[in-house]
mmCIF file with all atom_site columns, C-alpha atoms and ligand atoms in Angstrom:
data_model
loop_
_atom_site.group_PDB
_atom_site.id
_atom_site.type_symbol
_atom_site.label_atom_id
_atom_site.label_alt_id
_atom_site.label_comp_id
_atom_site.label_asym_id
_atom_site.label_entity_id
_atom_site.label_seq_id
_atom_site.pdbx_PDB_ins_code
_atom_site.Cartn_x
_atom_site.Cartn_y
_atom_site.Cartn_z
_atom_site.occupancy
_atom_site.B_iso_or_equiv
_atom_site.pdbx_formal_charge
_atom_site.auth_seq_id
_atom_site.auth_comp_id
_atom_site.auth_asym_id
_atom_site.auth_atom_id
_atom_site.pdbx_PDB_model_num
ATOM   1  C  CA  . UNK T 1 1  ? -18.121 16.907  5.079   1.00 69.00 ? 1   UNK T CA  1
ATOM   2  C  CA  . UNK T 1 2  ? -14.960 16.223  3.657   1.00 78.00 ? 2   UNK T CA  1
ATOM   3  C  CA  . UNK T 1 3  ? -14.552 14.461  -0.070  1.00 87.00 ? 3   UNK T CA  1
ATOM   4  C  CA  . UNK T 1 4  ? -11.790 12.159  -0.500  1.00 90.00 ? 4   UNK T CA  1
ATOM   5  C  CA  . UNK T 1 5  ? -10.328 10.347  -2.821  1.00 92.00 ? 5   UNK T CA  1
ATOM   6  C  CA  . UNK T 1 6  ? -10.049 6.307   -2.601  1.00 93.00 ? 6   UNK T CA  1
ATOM   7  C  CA  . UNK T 1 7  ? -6.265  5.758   -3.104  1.00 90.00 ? 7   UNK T CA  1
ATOM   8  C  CA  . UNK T 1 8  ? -6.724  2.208   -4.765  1.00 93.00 ? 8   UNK T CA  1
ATOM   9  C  CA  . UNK T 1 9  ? -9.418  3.189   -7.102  1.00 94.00 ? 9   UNK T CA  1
ATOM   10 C  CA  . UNK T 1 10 ? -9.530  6.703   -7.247  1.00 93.00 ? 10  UNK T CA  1
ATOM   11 C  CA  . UNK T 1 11 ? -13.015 6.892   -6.729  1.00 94.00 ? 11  UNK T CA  1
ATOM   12 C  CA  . UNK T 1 12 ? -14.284 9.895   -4.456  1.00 93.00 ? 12  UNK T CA  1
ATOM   13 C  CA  . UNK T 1 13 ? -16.659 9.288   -1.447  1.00 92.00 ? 13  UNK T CA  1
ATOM   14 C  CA  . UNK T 1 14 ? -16.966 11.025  1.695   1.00 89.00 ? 14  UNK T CA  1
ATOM   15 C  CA  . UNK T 1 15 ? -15.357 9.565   4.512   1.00 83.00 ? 15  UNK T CA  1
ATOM   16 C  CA  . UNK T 1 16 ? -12.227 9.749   6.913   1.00 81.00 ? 16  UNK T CA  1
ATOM   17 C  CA  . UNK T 1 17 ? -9.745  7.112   5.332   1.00 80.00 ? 17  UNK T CA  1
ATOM   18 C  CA  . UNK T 1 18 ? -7.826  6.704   2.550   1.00 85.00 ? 18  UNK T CA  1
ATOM   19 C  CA  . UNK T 1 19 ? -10.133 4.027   1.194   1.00 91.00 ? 19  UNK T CA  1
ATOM   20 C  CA  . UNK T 1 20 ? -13.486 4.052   0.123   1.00 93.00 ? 20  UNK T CA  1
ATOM   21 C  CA  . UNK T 1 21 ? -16.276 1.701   1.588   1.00 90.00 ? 21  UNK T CA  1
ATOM   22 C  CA  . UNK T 1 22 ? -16.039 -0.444  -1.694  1.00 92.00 ? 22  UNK T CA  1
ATOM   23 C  CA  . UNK T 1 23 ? -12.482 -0.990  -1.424  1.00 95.00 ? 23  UNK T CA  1
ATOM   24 C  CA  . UNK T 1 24 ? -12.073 -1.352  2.256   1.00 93.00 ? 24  UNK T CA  1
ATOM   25 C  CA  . UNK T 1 25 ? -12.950 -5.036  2.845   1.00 94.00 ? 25  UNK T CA  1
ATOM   26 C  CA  . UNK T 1 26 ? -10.491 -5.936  0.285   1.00 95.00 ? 26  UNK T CA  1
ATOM   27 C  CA  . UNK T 1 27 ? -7.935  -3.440  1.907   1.00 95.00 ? 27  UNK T CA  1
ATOM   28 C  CA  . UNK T 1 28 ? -7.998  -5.034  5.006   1.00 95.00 ? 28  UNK T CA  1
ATOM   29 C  CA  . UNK T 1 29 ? -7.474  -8.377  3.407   1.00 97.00 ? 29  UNK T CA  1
ATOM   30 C  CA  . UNK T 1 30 ? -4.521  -7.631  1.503   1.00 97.00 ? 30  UNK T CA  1
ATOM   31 C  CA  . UNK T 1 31 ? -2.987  -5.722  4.201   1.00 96.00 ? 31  UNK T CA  1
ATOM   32 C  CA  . UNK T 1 32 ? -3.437  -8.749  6.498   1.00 97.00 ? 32  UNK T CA  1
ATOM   33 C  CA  . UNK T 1 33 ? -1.557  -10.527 3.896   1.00 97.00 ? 33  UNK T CA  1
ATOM   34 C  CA  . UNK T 1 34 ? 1.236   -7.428  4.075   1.00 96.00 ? 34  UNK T CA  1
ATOM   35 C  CA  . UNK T 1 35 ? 1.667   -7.683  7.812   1.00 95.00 ? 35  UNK T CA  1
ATOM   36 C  CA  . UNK T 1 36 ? 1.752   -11.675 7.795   1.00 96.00 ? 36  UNK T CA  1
ATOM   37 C  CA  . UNK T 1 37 ? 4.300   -11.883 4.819   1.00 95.00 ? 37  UNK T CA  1
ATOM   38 C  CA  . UNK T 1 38 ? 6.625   -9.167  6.730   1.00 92.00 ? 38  UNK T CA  1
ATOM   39 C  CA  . UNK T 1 39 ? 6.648   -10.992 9.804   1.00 92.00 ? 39  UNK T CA  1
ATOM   40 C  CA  . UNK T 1 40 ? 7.721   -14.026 8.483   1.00 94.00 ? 40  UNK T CA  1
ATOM   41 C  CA  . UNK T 1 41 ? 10.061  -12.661 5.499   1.00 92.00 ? 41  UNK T CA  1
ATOM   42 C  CA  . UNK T 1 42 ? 11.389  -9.849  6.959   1.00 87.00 ? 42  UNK T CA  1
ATOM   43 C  CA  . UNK T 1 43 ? 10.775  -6.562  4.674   1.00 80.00 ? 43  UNK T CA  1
ATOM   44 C  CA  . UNK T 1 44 ? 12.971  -7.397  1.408   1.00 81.00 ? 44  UNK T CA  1
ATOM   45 C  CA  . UNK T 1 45 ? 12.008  -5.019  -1.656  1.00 90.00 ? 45  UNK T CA  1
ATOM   46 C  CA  . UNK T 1 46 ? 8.601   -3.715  -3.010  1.00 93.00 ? 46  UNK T CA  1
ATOM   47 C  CA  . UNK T 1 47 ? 8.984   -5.738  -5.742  1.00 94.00 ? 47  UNK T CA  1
ATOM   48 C  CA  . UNK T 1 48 ? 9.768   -8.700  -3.900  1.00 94.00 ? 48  UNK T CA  1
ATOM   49 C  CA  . UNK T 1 49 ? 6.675   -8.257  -1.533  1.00 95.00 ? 49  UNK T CA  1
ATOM   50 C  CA  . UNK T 1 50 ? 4.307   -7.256  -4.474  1.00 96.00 ? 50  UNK T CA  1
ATOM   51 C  CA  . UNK T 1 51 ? 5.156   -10.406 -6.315  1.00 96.00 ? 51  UNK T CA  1
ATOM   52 C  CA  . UNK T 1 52 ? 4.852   -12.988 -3.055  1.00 95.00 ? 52  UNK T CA  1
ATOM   53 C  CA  . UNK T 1 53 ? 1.283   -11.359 -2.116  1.00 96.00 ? 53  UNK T CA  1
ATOM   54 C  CA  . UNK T 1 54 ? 0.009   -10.139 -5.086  1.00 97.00 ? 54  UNK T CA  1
ATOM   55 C  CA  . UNK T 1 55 ? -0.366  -7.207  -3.988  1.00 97.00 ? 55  UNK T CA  1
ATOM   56 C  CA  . UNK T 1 56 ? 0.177   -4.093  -6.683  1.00 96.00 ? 56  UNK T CA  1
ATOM   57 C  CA  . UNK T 1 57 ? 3.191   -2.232  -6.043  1.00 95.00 ? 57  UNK T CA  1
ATOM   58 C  CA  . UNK T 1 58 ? 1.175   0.516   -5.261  1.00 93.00 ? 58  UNK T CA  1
ATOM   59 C  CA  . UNK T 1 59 ? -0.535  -0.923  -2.472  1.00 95.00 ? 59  UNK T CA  1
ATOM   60 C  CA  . UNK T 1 60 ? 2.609   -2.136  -1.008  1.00 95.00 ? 60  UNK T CA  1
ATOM   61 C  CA  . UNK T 1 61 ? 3.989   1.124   -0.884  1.00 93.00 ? 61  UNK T CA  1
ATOM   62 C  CA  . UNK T 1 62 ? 1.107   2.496   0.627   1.00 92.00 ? 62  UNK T CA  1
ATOM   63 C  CA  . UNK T 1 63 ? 1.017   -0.190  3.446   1.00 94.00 ? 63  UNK T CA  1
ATOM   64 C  CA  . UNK T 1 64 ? 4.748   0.706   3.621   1.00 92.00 ? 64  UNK T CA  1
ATOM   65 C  CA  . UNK T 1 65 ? 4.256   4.001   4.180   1.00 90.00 ? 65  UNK T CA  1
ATOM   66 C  CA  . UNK T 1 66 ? 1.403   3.407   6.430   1.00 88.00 ? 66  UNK T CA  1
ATOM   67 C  CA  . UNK T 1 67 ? 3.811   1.238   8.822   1.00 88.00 ? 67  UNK T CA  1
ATOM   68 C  CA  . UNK T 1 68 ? 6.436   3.617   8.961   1.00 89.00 ? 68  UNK T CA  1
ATOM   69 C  CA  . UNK T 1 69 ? 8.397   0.741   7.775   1.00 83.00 ? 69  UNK T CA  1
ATOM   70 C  CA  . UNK T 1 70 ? 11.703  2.067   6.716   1.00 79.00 ? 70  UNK T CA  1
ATOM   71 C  CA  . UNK T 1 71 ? 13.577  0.123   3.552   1.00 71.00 ? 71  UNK T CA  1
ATOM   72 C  CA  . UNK T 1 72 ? 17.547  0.368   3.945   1.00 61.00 ? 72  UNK T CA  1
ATOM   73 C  CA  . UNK T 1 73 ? 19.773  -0.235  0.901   1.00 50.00 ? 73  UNK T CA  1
ATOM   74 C  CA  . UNK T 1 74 ? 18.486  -0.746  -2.725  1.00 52.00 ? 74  UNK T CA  1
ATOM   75 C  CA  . UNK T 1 75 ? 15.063  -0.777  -1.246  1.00 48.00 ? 75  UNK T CA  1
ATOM   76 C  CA  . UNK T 1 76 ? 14.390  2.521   -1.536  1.00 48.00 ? 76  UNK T CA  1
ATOM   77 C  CA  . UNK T 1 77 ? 15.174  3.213   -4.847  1.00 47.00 ? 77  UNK T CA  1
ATOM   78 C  CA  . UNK T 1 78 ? 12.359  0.573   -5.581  1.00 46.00 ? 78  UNK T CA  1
ATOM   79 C  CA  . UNK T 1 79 ? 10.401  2.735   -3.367  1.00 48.00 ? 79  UNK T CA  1
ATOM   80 C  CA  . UNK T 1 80 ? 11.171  5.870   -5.596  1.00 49.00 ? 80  UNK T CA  1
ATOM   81 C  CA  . UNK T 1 81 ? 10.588  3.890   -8.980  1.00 49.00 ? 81  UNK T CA  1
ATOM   82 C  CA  . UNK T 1 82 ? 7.140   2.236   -7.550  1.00 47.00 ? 82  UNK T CA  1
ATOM   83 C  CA  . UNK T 1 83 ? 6.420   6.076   -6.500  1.00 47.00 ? 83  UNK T CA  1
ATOM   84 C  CA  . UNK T 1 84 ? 3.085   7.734   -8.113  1.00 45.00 ? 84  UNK T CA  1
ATOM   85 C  CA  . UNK T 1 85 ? 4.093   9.716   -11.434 1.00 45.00 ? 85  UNK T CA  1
ATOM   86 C  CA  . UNK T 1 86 ? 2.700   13.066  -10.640 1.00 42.00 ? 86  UNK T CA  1
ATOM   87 C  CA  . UNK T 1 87 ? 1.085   15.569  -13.629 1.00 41.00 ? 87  UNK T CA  1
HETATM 88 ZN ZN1 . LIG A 2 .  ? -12.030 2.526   -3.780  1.00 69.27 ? 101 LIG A ZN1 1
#
């Protein structure tokens, strides 16, 4: 059994996603909201996208990321500033 740890509340559970159970419904949601809001507004700026969908940066990058979706320009420095702090 493998113990992970839920990347929007940092909660650990055992399970196979990035997500725990709790979380997941809600996941789903808001990255239902991502994918609609990208199809229709093309994908601008973290920022931009967190503010339209409030959605947390966070979770924007991490939908991001999940997608593959690659930011040209003055996107990605958004992408580095919206990044997880690490220590
Ligand atoms: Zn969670």
């Amino acid at each position: 059994m493998e113990l992970n740890r839920c990347s929007r509340c940092g909660a650990f559970y055992v399970g196979e996603n990035d997500i725990c159970s709790k979380c997941s419904s809600q996941d789903t949601l808001e990255f239902s909201t991502f994918k609609s809001y990208i199809e229709e507004n093309g994908c601008s700026s973290i920022d931009t996208i967190a503010t339209q969908t409030g959605i947390s940066t966070k979770n924007v990058n991490r939908f991001i990321e999940h997608e593959g979706i690659e930011l040209s320009g003055d996107n990605k420095e958004s992408l580095t500033n919206s990044g997880v702090v690490l220590n």
